[in-house]
């Protein structure tokens, strides 16, 4: 039979293990830029939370006085930079869903035109810190 101390330790260990299994996935996705394949991605929250001062990731929507709309996406990692432009209504719509805690993927062609923009929202992406 176990002594009371062993029983308390076993109970606490079981409770802690059970608590850990309830926690959700939390993953950092720093900025990654592949210049050769012309694609960039990362989590905005992870990018903001990084200790370095050179990582950047984001998109902006530009609307002129004539009503034409375009997007500009950019990424900077420790080793590469990528950016693209587009006036595609579908890509503008994707960028408008971008939030501070989103995961962003974009790709571009040889002329710097955006060919794909994916915005993902999920609990596994770290929220941005001040």
CSV table of N, CA, C and O in Angstrom, one decimal:
chain,number,residue,atom,x,y,z
A,1,UNK,N,0.8,-1.2,0.0
A,1,UNK,CA,0.0,0.0,0.0
A,1,UNK,C,0.9,1.2,0.0
A,1,UNK,O,1.9,1.3,0.6
A,2,UNK,N,0.5,2.3,-0.7
A,2,UNK,CA,1.3,3.5,-0.8
A,2,UNK,C,1.1,4.4,0.4
A,2,UNK,O,0.0,4.4,1.0
A,3,UNK,N,2.1,5.1,0.8
A,3,UNK,CA,2.0,6.0,1.9
A,3,UNK,C,1.3,7.3,1.4
A,3,UNK,O,1.1,7.5,0.2
A,4,UNK,N,0.8,8.1,2.3
A,4,UNK,CA,0.0,9.3,1.9
A,4,UNK,C,0.7,10.2,1.0
A,4,UNK,O,0.2,10.8,0.1
A,5,UNK,N,2.0,10.4,1.2
A,5,UNK,CA,2.8,11.3,0.4
A,5,UNK,C,2.9,10.8,-1.1
A,5,UNK,O,2.7,11.6,-2.0
A,6,UNK,N,3.1,9.5,-1.3
A,6,UNK,CA,3.1,9.0,-2.6
A,6,UNK,C,1.7,9.1,-3.3
A,6,UNK,O,1.7,9.4,-4.5
A,7,UNK,N,0.7,8.9,-2.6
A,7,UNK,CA,-0.6,9.1,-3.1
A,7,UNK,C,-0.9,10.5,-3.5
A,7,UNK,O,-1.5,10.7,-4.6
A,8,UNK,N,-0.5,11.5,-2.8
A,8,UNK,CA,-0.6,12.9,-3.1
A,8,UNK,C,0.2,13.2,-4.4
A,8,UNK,O,-0.3,13.9,-5.3
A,9,UNK,N,1.4,12.8,-4.4
A,9,UNK,CA,2.3,13.0,-5.6
A,9,UNK,C,1.7,12.4,-6.8
A,9,UNK,O,1.6,13.0,-7.9
A,10,UNK,N,1.2,11.2,-6.7
A,10,UNK,CA,0.6,10.5,-7.9
A,10,UNK,C,-0.7,11.2,-8.3
A,10,UNK,O,-0.9,11.3,-9.5
A,11,UNK,N,-1.5,11.7,-7.4
A,11,UNK,CA,-2.7,12.4,-7.7
A,11,UNK,C,-2.4,13.7,-8.4
A,11,UNK,O,-3.0,14.1,-9.5
A,12,UNK,N,-1.4,14.5,-7.9
A,12,UNK,CA,-1.0,15.7,-8.5
A,12,UNK,C,-0.4,15.5,-9.9
A,12,UNK,O,-0.7,16.2,-10.9
A,13,UNK,N,0.4,14.5,-10.1
A,13,UNK,CA,1.0,14.2,-11.4
A,13,UNK,C,-0.1,13.8,-12.4
A,13,UNK,O,-0.1,14.3,-13.6
A,14,UNK,N,-1.1,13.0,-12.0
A,14,UNK,CA,-2.2,12.7,-12.9
A,14,UNK,C,-3.0,13.9,-13.3
A,14,UNK,O,-3.4,14.1,-14.4
A,15,UNK,N,-3.2,14.8,-12.3
A,15,UNK,CA,-4.0,16.0,-12.6
A,15,UNK,C,-3.2,16.9,-13.6
A,15,UNK,O,-3.8,17.5,-14.5
A,16,UNK,N,-1.9,17.1,-13.4
A,16,UNK,CA,-1.1,17.9,-14.3
A,16,UNK,C,-1.0,17.3,-15.7
A,16,UNK,O,-1.1,18.0,-16.7
A,17,UNK,N,-0.9,16.0,-15.8
A,17,UNK,CA,-0.8,15.4,-17.1
A,17,UNK,C,-2.2,15.6,-17.8
A,17,UNK,O,-2.3,15.9,-19.0
A,18,UNK,N,-3.3,15.4,-17.1
A,18,UNK,CA,-4.6,15.6,-17.7
A,18,UNK,C,-4.8,17.0,-18.1
A,18,UNK,O,-5.4,17.3,-19.2
A,19,UNK,N,-4.3,18.0,-17.4
A,19,UNK,CA,-4.4,19.4,-17.8
A,19,UNK,C,-3.7,19.7,-19.0
A,19,UNK,O,-4.1,20.4,-19.9
A,20,UNK,N,-2.5,19.2,-19.2
A,20,UNK,CA,-1.6,19.4,-20.4
A,20,UNK,C,-2.3,18.8,-21.6
A,20,UNK,O,-2.2,19.4,-22.7
A,21,UNK,N,-3.1,17.8,-21.5
A,21,UNK,CA,-3.7,17.2,-22.6
A,21,UNK,C,-4.9,18.0,-23.1
A,21,UNK,O,-5.4,17.9,-24.2
A,22,UNK,N,-5.4,18.9,-22.2
A,22,UNK,CA,-6.5,19.8,-22.6
A,22,UNK,C,-6.1,21.0,-23.4
A,22,UNK,O,-6.9,21.7,-24.0
A,23,UNK,N,-4.8,21.4,-23.3
A,23,UNK,CA,-4.3,22.6,-23.9
A,23,UNK,C,-4.3,22.4,-25.4
A,23,UNK,O,-4.0,21.3,-25.9
A,24,UNK,N,-4.6,23.4,-26.2
A,24,UNK,CA,-4.6,23.4,-27.6
A,24,UNK,C,-3.2,23.5,-28.2
A,24,UNK,O,-2.3,23.9,-27.6
A,25,UNK,N,-3.1,23.2,-29.5
A,25,UNK,CA,-1.9,23.4,-30.3
A,25,UNK,C,-1.5,24.9,-30.3
A,25,UNK,O,-2.3,25.7,-30.6
A,26,UNK,N,-0.3,25.2,-30.1
A,26,UNK,CA,0.3,26.5,-30.2
A,26,UNK,C,1.6,26.4,-30.9
A,26,UNK,O,2.5,25.8,-30.5
A,27,UNK,N,1.6,27.0,-32.1
A,27,UNK,CA,2.8,26.9,-32.9
A,27,UNK,C,3.2,28.3,-33.4
A,27,UNK,O,2.4,29.1,-33.9
A,28,UNK,N,4.5,28.6,-33.4
A,28,UNK,CA,5.0,29.8,-34.0
A,28,UNK,C,5.4,29.6,-35.4
A,28,UNK,O,6.0,28.6,-35.8
A,29,UNK,N,5.0,30.5,-36.3
A,29,UNK,CA,5.3,30.4,-37.7
A,29,UNK,C,6.0,31.7,-38.1
A,29,UNK,O,5.4,32.7,-38.5
A,30,UNK,N,7.3,31.8,-38.0
A,30,UNK,CA,8.1,33.0,-38.4
A,30,UNK,C,8.0,33.2,-39.9
A,30,UNK,O,7.6,32.3,-40.6
A,31,UNK,N,8.4,34.4,-40.3
A,31,UNK,CA,8.4,34.7,-41.7
A,31,UNK,C,9.4,33.8,-42.5
A,31,UNK,O,10.5,33.7,-42.1
A,32,UNK,N,8.9,33.3,-43.5
A,32,UNK,CA,9.7,32.5,-44.4
A,32,UNK,C,9.5,33.0,-45.8
A,32,UNK,O,8.4,33.1,-46.3
A,33,UNK,N,10.6,33.3,-46.5
A,33,UNK,CA,10.5,33.7,-47.9
A,33,UNK,C,11.4,32.8,-48.8
A,33,UNK,O,12.6,32.6,-48.5
A,34,UNK,N,10.8,32.3,-49.8
A,34,UNK,CA,11.5,31.5,-50.8
A,34,UNK,C,11.6,32.3,-52.1
A,34,UNK,O,10.6,32.3,-52.9
A,35,UNK,N,12.7,32.9,-52.4
A,35,UNK,CA,12.8,33.8,-53.5
A,35,UNK,C,12.7,33.0,-54.8
A,35,UNK,O,12.2,33.5,-55.8
A,36,UNK,N,13.3,31.8,-54.9
A,36,UNK,CA,13.4,31.0,-56.1
A,36,UNK,C,12.0,30.6,-56.5
A,36,UNK,O,11.6,30.7,-57.7
A,37,UNK,N,11.2,30.1,-55.6
A,37,UNK,CA,9.8,29.7,-55.9
A,37,UNK,C,8.8,30.8,-55.8
A,37,UNK,O,7.6,30.6,-56.0
A,38,UNK,N,9.3,32.0,-55.4
A,38,UNK,CA,8.5,33.2,-55.2
A,38,UNK,C,7.3,33.0,-54.4
A,38,UNK,O,6.1,33.2,-54.8
A,39,UNK,N,7.5,32.7,-53.1
A,39,UNK,CA,6.4,32.5,-52.1
A,39,UNK,C,6.9,32.9,-50.7
A,39,UNK,O,8.1,32.8,-50.4
A,40,UNK,N,6.0,33.4,-49.9
A,40,UNK,CA,6.3,33.8,-48.6
A,40,UNK,C,5.1,33.5,-47.7
A,40,UNK,O,4.0,33.5,-48.1
A,41,UNK,N,5.4,33.2,-46.4
A,41,UNK,CA,4.4,32.9,-45.5
A,41,UNK,C,4.8,33.1,-44.0
A,41,UNK,O,6.0,33.2,-43.7
A,42,UNK,N,3.8,33.1,-43.1
A,42,UNK,CA,4.1,33.1,-41.7
A,42,UNK,C,2.9,33.6,-41.0
A,42,UNK,O,1.9,34.0,-41.6
A,43,UNK,N,3.0,33.6,-39.7
A,43,UNK,CA,1.9,34.1,-38.8
A,43,UNK,C,2.2,35.5,-38.4
A,43,UNK,O,3.3,35.8,-37.9
A,44,UNK,N,1.2,36.4,-38.5
A,44,UNK,CA,1.5,37.8,-38.1
A,44,UNK,C,1.8,37.9,-36.7
A,44,UNK,O,2.6,38.7,-36.3
A,45,UNK,N,1.1,37.2,-35.8
A,45,UNK,CA,1.4,37.2,-34.4
A,45,UNK,C,2.8,36.8,-34.0
A,45,UNK,O,3.5,37.4,-33.3
A,46,UNK,N,3.2,35.7,-34.7
A,46,UNK,CA,4.6,35.2,-34.4
A,46,UNK,C,5.6,36.2,-34.9
A,46,UNK,O,6.7,36.4,-34.3
A,47,UNK,N,5.3,36.9,-36.0
A,47,UNK,CA,6.2,37.8,-36.6
A,47,UNK,C,6.4,39.0,-35.6
A,47,UNK,O,7.5,39.5,-35.4
A,48,UNK,N,5.2,39.5,-35.1
A,48,UNK,CA,5.3,40.6,-34.2
A,48,UNK,C,6.0,40.2,-32.9
A,48,UNK,O,6.7,41.1,-32.3
A,49,UNK,N,5.9,39.0,-32.5
A,49,UNK,CA,6.4,38.6,-31.2
A,49,UNK,C,7.9,38.2,-31.3
A,49,UNK,O,8.5,37.9,-30.3
A,50,UNK,N,8.5,38.2,-32.5
A,50,UNK,CA,9.9,37.8,-32.6
A,50,UNK,C,10.8,38.8,-31.9
A,50,UNK,O,10.5,40.0,-31.8
A,51,UNK,N,11.9,38.3,-31.5
A,51,UNK,CA,12.9,39.1,-30.8
A,51,UNK,C,13.7,40.0,-31.8
A,51,UNK,O,14.3,41.0,-31.4
A,52,UNK,N,13.8,39.6,-33.0
A,52,UNK,CA,14.6,40.4,-34.0
A,52,UNK,C,13.7,41.6,-34.5
A,52,UNK,O,12.5,41.6,-34.3
A,53,UNK,N,14.4,42.5,-35.1
A,53,UNK,CA,13.7,43.7,-35.6
A,53,UNK,C,13.6,43.8,-37.1
A,53,UNK,O,13.3,44.9,-37.6
A,54,UNK,N,13.9,42.7,-37.8
A,54,UNK,CA,13.9,42.8,-39.2
A,54,UNK,C,12.8,42.0,-39.9
A,54,UNK,O,12.4,42.3,-41.0
A,55,UNK,N,12.1,41.1,-39.2
A,55,UNK,CA,11.0,40.3,-39.8
A,55,UNK,C,9.8,41.2,-40.0
A,55,UNK,O,9.4,42.0,-39.1
A,56,UNK,N,9.2,41.1,-41.2
A,56,UNK,CA,8.0,41.9,-41.5
A,56,UNK,C,7.1,41.0,-42.3
A,56,UNK,O,7.6,40.2,-43.2
A,57,UNK,N,5.8,41.2,-42.2
A,57,UNK,CA,4.9,40.4,-43.0
A,57,UNK,C,3.5,41.1,-43.0
A,57,UNK,O,3.1,41.5,-41.9
A,58,UNK,N,2.9,41.3,-44.1
A,58,UNK,CA,1.6,41.9,-44.2
A,58,UNK,C,1.2,42.2,-45.6
A,58,UNK,O,1.9,42.0,-46.5
A,59,UNK,N,0.0,42.8,-45.6
A,59,UNK,CA,-0.6,43.2,-46.9
A,59,UNK,C,-1.3,44.5,-46.6
A,59,UNK,O,-1.8,44.8,-45.5
A,60,UNK,N,-1.5,45.3,-47.6
A,60,UNK,CA,-2.3,46.5,-47.5
A,60,UNK,C,-3.2,46.6,-48.7
A,60,UNK,O,-2.9,46.1,-49.8
A,61,UNK,N,-4.4,47.2,-48.5
A,61,UNK,CA,-5.4,47.4,-49.6
A,61,UNK,C,-5.3,48.9,-49.9
A,61,UNK,O,-5.4,49.8,-49.0
A,62,UNK,N,-5.2,49.2,-51.2
A,62,UNK,CA,-5.1,50.6,-51.6
A,62,UNK,C,-6.3,50.9,-52.5
A,62,UNK,O,-6.6,50.1,-53.4
A,63,UNK,N,-7.0,52.0,-52.2
A,63,UNK,CA,-8.2,52.4,-53.0
A,63,UNK,C,-8.0,53.8,-53.5
A,63,UNK,O,-7.7,54.7,-52.7
A,64,UNK,N,-8.1,54.0,-54.8
A,64,UNK,CA,-7.9,55.4,-55.3
A,64,UNK,C,-9.2,56.1,-55.4
A,64,UNK,O,-10.2,55.6,-55.1
A,65,UNK,N,-9.1,57.4,-55.7
A,65,UNK,CA,-10.3,58.3,-55.7
A,65,UNK,C,-11.2,57.9,-56.8
A,65,UNK,O,-12.4,58.2,-56.8
A,66,UNK,N,-10.7,57.1,-57.8
A,66,UNK,CA,-11.5,56.6,-58.9
A,66,UNK,C,-12.2,55.3,-58.5
A,66,UNK,O,-13.1,54.8,-59.3
A,67,UNK,N,-11.9,54.8,-57.4
A,67,UNK,CA,-12.5,53.5,-56.9
A,67,UNK,C,-11.8,52.3,-57.3
A,67,UNK,O,-12.2,51.2,-56.9
A,68,UNK,N,-10.7,52.4,-58.0
A,68,UNK,CA,-9.9,51.2,-58.3
A,68,UNK,C,-9.2,50.7,-57.0
A,68,UNK,O,-8.7,51.5,-56.2
A,69,UNK,N,-9.1,49.4,-56.8
A,69,UNK,CA,-8.6,48.9,-55.6
A,69,UNK,C,-7.4,47.9,-56.0
A,69,UNK,O,-7.5,47.2,-57.0
A,70,UNK,N,-6.4,47.9,-55.2
A,70,UNK,CA,-5.3,46.9,-55.4
A,70,UNK,C,-4.7,46.5,-54.0
A,70,UNK,O,-5.1,47.1,-53.0
A,71,UNK,N,-4.0,45.5,-54.1
A,71,UNK,CA,-3.3,45.0,-52.8
A,71,UNK,C,-1.8,44.9,-53.0
A,71,UNK,O,-1.3,44.8,-54.2
A,72,UNK,N,-1.1,45.1,-52.0
A,72,UNK,CA,0.4,45.0,-51.9
A,72,UNK,C,0.7,44.1,-50.7
A,72,UNK,O,0.3,44.4,-49.6
A,73,UNK,N,1.4,43.0,-51.0
A,73,UNK,CA,1.8,42.1,-49.9
A,73,UNK,C,3.3,42.1,-49.8
A,73,UNK,O,4.0,42.2,-50.9
A,74,UNK,N,3.9,42.0,-48.6
A,74,UNK,CA,5.3,42.0,-48.4
A,74,UNK,C,5.7,41.1,-47.3
A,74,UNK,O,4.9,40.8,-46.4
A,75,UNK,N,6.9,40.6,-47.4
A,75,UNK,CA,7.5,39.7,-46.4
A,75,UNK,C,9.0,39.9,-46.4
A,75,UNK,O,9.6,40.1,-47.4
A,76,UNK,N,9.6,40.0,-45.2
A,76,UNK,CA,11.0,40.1,-45.0
A,76,UNK,C,11.4,39.1,-43.9
A,76,UNK,O,10.9,39.2,-42.8
A,77,UNK,N,12.3,38.2,-44.3
A,77,UNK,CA,12.9,37.3,-43.3
A,77,UNK,C,14.3,37.7,-43.0
A,77,UNK,O,14.8,38.7,-43.5
A,78,UNK,N,15.0,36.9,-42.3
A,78,UNK,CA,16.4,37.2,-42.0
A,78,UNK,C,17.3,37.1,-43.2
A,78,UNK,O,18.4,37.6,-43.3
A,79,UNK,N,16.8,36.4,-44.3
A,79,UNK,CA,17.6,36.1,-45.4
A,79,UNK,C,17.0,36.5,-46.8
A,79,UNK,O,17.7,36.4,-47.8
A,80,UNK,N,15.8,36.9,-46.8
A,80,UNK,CA,15.2,37.2,-48.1
A,80,UNK,C,14.0,38.2,-48.0
A,80,UNK,O,13.5,38.4,-46.9
A,81,UNK,N,13.6,38.8,-49.1
A,81,UNK,CA,12.5,39.7,-49.1
A,81,UNK,C,11.6,39.3,-50.3
A,81,UNK,O,12.1,38.9,-51.3
A,82,UNK,N,10.3,39.4,-50.1
A,82,UNK,CA,9.4,39.2,-51.2
A,82,UNK,C,8.2,40.1,-51.1
A,82,UNK,O,7.8,40.6,-50.1
A,83,UNK,N,7.7,40.5,-52.3
A,83,UNK,CA,6.5,41.4,-52.4
A,83,UNK,C,5.8,41.2,-53.7
A,83,UNK,O,6.4,40.7,-54.6
A,84,UNK,N,4.5,41.6,-53.7
A,84,UNK,CA,3.7,41.5,-54.9
A,84,UNK,C,2.6,42.5,-54.9
A,84,UNK,O,2.2,43.0,-53.8
A,85,UNK,N,2.1,42.8,-56.1
A,85,UNK,CA,0.9,43.7,-56.3
A,85,UNK,C,-0.1,43.0,-57.1
A,85,UNK,O,0.2,42.1,-57.9
A,86,UNK,N,-1.4,43.4,-56.8
A,86,UNK,CA,-2.5,42.8,-57.6
A,86,UNK,C,-3.7,43.8,-57.5
A,86,UNK,O,-3.9,44.4,-56.5
A,87,UNK,N,-4.5,43.8,-58.6
A,87,UNK,CA,-5.8,44.5,-58.6
A,87,UNK,C,-6.9,43.5,-58.7
A,87,UNK,O,-8.1,43.9,-59.0
A,88,UNK,N,-6.6,42.2,-58.5
A,88,UNK,CA,-7.7,41.2,-58.6
A,88,UNK,C,-8.7,41.3,-57.4
A,88,UNK,O,-8.3,41.4,-56.3
A,89,UNK,N,-10.0,41.4,-57.8
A,89,UNK,CA,-11.0,41.6,-56.7
A,89,UNK,C,-11.0,40.4,-55.7
A,89,UNK,O,-11.2,40.6,-54.5
A,90,UNK,N,-10.7,39.2,-56.2
A,90,UNK,CA,-10.7,38.1,-55.3
A,90,UNK,C,-9.5,38.2,-54.3
A,90,UNK,O,-9.7,37.9,-53.1
A,91,UNK,N,-8.4,38.6,-54.8
A,91,UNK,CA,-7.2,38.8,-53.9
A,91,UNK,C,-7.4,39.9,-52.9
A,91,UNK,O,-7.0,39.9,-51.7
A,92,UNK,N,-8.0,41.0,-53.4
A,92,UNK,CA,-8.4,42.1,-52.5
A,92,UNK,C,-9.3,41.6,-51.4
A,92,UNK,O,-9.1,41.9,-50.2
A,93,UNK,N,-10.3,40.8,-51.7
A,93,UNK,CA,-11.2,40.3,-50.7
A,93,UNK,C,-10.5,39.4,-49.7
A,93,UNK,O,-10.7,39.5,-48.5
A,94,UNK,N,-9.5,38.6,-50.2
A,94,UNK,CA,-8.7,37.8,-49.2
A,94,UNK,C,-7.9,38.6,-48.3
A,94,UNK,O,-7.9,38.4,-47.1
A,95,UNK,N,-7.3,39.7,-48.8
A,95,UNK,CA,-6.5,40.5,-47.9
A,95,UNK,C,-7.4,41.3,-46.9
A,95,UNK,O,-7.0,41.5,-45.8
A,96,UNK,N,-8.6,41.6,-47.3
A,96,UNK,CA,-9.5,42.3,-46.4
A,96,UNK,C,-9.9,41.5,-45.2
A,96,UNK,O,-10.3,42.0,-44.1
A,97,UNK,N,-9.7,40.2,-45.3
A,97,UNK,CA,-10.0,39.3,-44.1
A,97,UNK,C,-8.8,39.1,-43.2
A,97,UNK,O,-8.9,38.5,-42.1
A,98,UNK,N,-7.7,39.7,-43.5
A,98,UNK,CA,-6.4,39.6,-42.7
A,98,UNK,C,-6.6,40.3,-41.4
A,98,UNK,O,-7.1,41.4,-41.3
A,99,UNK,N,-6.2,39.6,-40.3
A,99,UNK,CA,-6.3,40.1,-39.0
A,99,UNK,C,-4.9,40.0,-38.3
A,99,UNK,O,-4.0,39.3,-38.9
A,100,UNK,N,-4.7,40.6,-37.2
A,100,UNK,CA,-3.4,40.7,-36.6
A,100,UNK,C,-2.9,39.3,-36.1
A,100,UNK,O,-1.7,39.1,-35.9
A,101,UNK,N,-3.8,38.3,-36.0
A,101,UNK,CA,-3.4,37.0,-35.6
A,101,UNK,C,-3.5,35.9,-36.7
A,101,UNK,O,-3.4,34.7,-36.4
A,102,UNK,N,-3.6,36.4,-37.9
A,102,UNK,CA,-3.8,35.5,-39.1
A,102,UNK,C,-2.5,34.9,-39.5
A,102,UNK,O,-1.4,35.4,-39.3
A,103,UNK,N,-2.6,33.8,-40.3
A,103,UNK,CA,-1.5,33.2,-41.0
A,103,UNK,C,-1.7,33.6,-42.4
A,103,UNK,O,-2.8,33.5,-43.0
A,104,UNK,N,-0.6,34.1,-43.0
A,104,UNK,CA,-0.6,34.6,-44.4
A,104,UNK,C,0.3,33.9,-45.3
A,104,UNK,O,1.5,33.6,-44.9
A,105,UNK,N,-0.2,33.5,-46.4
A,105,UNK,CA,0.7,32.9,-47.5
A,105,UNK,C,0.4,33.7,-48.8
A,105,UNK,O,-0.8,34.0,-49.1
A,106,UNK,N,1.5,34.0,-49.5
A,106,UNK,CA,1.3,34.6,-50.8
A,106,UNK,C,2.4,34.2,-51.7
A,106,UNK,O,3.5,33.9,-51.3
A,107,UNK,N,2.1,34.3,-53.0
A,107,UNK,CA,3.1,33.9,-54.1
A,107,UNK,C,3.0,35.0,-55.2
A,107,UNK,O,2.0,35.7,-55.3
A,108,UNK,N,4.0,35.0,-56.0
A,108,UNK,CA,4.0,36.0,-57.1
A,108,UNK,C,4.7,35.5,-58.3
A,108,UNK,O,5.5,34.5,-58.2
A,109,UNK,N,4.5,36.1,-59.4
A,109,UNK,CA,5.2,35.7,-60.7
A,109,UNK,C,6.5,36.5,-60.9
A,109,UNK,O,6.8,37.4,-60.0
A,110,UNK,N,7.1,36.3,-62.0
A,110,UNK,CA,8.4,36.9,-62.3
A,110,UNK,C,8.3,38.4,-62.4
A,110,UNK,O,9.3,39.1,-62.2
A,111,UNK,N,7.1,38.9,-62.7
A,111,UNK,CA,6.9,40.4,-62.8
A,111,UNK,C,6.5,41.0,-61.5
A,111,UNK,O,6.2,42.2,-61.5
A,112,UNK,N,6.3,40.3,-60.4
A,112,UNK,CA,5.9,40.8,-59.2
A,112,UNK,C,4.4,40.9,-58.9
A,112,UNK,O,4.0,41.6,-58.0
A,113,UNK,N,3.7,40.2,-59.8
A,113,UNK,CA,2.2,40.2,-59.6
A,113,UNK,C,1.8,39.1,-58.7
A,113,UNK,O,2.3,37.9,-58.8
A,114,UNK,N,0.9,39.4,-57.7
A,114,UNK,CA,0.5,38.3,-56.8
A,114,UNK,C,-0.3,37.3,-57.6
A,114,UNK,O,-1.1,37.6,-58.5
A,115,UNK,N,0.0,36.0,-57.4
A,115,UNK,CA,-0.7,34.9,-58.0
A,115,UNK,C,-1.6,34.2,-57.1
A,115,UNK,O,-2.5,33.5,-57.5
A,116,UNK,N,-1.3,34.3,-55.8
A,116,UNK,CA,-2.1,33.6,-54.8
A,116,UNK,C,-2.0,34.3,-53.4
A,116,UNK,O,-0.8,34.6,-53.1
A,117,UNK,N,-3.0,34.5,-52.7
A,117,UNK,CA,-3.0,35.0,-51.4
A,117,UNK,C,-4.0,34.2,-50.6
A,117,UNK,O,-5.1,34.1,-50.9
A,118,UNK,N,-3.5,33.5,-49.5
A,118,UNK,CA,-4.3,32.7,-48.6
A,118,UNK,C,-4.2,33.3,-47.2
A,118,UNK,O,-3.1,33.6,-46.7
A,119,UNK,N,-5.3,33.5,-46.6
A,119,UNK,CA,-5.4,34.0,-45.2
A,119,UNK,C,-6.1,33.0,-44.4
A,119,UNK,O,-7.2,32.5,-44.8
A,120,UNK,N,-5.4,32.5,-43.3
A,120,UNK,CA,-6.0,31.5,-42.5
A,120,UNK,C,-6.1,32.0,-41.0
A,120,UNK,O,-5.2,32.7,-40.5
A,121,UNK,N,-7.3,31.7,-40.4
A,121,UNK,CA,-7.5,32.0,-39.0
A,121,UNK,C,-7.6,30.7,-38.3
A,121,UNK,O,-8.3,29.8,-38.7
A,122,UNK,N,-6.9,30.6,-37.2
A,122,UNK,CA,-6.9,29.4,-36.4
A,122,UNK,C,-6.4,29.6,-35.0
A,122,UNK,O,-5.6,30.5,-34.7
A,123,UNK,N,-6.9,28.8,-34.1
A,123,UNK,CA,-6.5,28.9,-32.7
A,123,UNK,C,-5.0,28.5,-32.4
A,123,UNK,O,-4.4,28.9,-31.4
A,124,UNK,N,-4.4,27.8,-33.4
A,124,UNK,CA,-3.0,27.4,-33.2
A,124,UNK,C,-2.0,28.5,-33.4
A,124,UNK,O,-0.8,28.5,-33.0
A,125,UNK,N,-2.5,29.6,-34.0
A,125,UNK,CA,-1.6,30.8,-34.3
A,125,UNK,C,-1.5,31.7,-33.1
A,125,UNK,O,-2.5,32.1,-32.6
A,126,UNK,N,-0.2,32.0,-32.8
A,126,UNK,CA,0.0,32.9,-31.6
A,126,UNK,C,-0.6,34.2,-31.8
A,126,UNK,O,-0.4,34.8,-32.8
A,127,UNK,N,-1.3,34.8,-30.8
A,127,UNK,CA,-1.8,36.1,-30.9
A,127,UNK,C,-0.6,37.1,-30.7
A,127,UNK,O,0.4,36.8,-30.1
A,128,UNK,N,-0.7,38.2,-31.4
A,128,UNK,CA,0.3,39.2,-31.3
A,128,UNK,C,0.4,39.8,-29.9
A,128,UNK,O,-0.6,39.9,-29.2
A,129,UNK,N,1.6,40.1,-29.4
A,129,UNK,CA,1.8,40.7,-28.1
A,129,UNK,C,2.2,42.2,-28.4
A,129,UNK,O,2.7,42.6,-29.4
A,130,UNK,N,1.9,43.0,-27.4
A,130,UNK,CA,2.2,44.5,-27.5
A,130,UNK,C,3.7,44.7,-27.9
A,130,UNK,O,4.5,44.0,-27.7
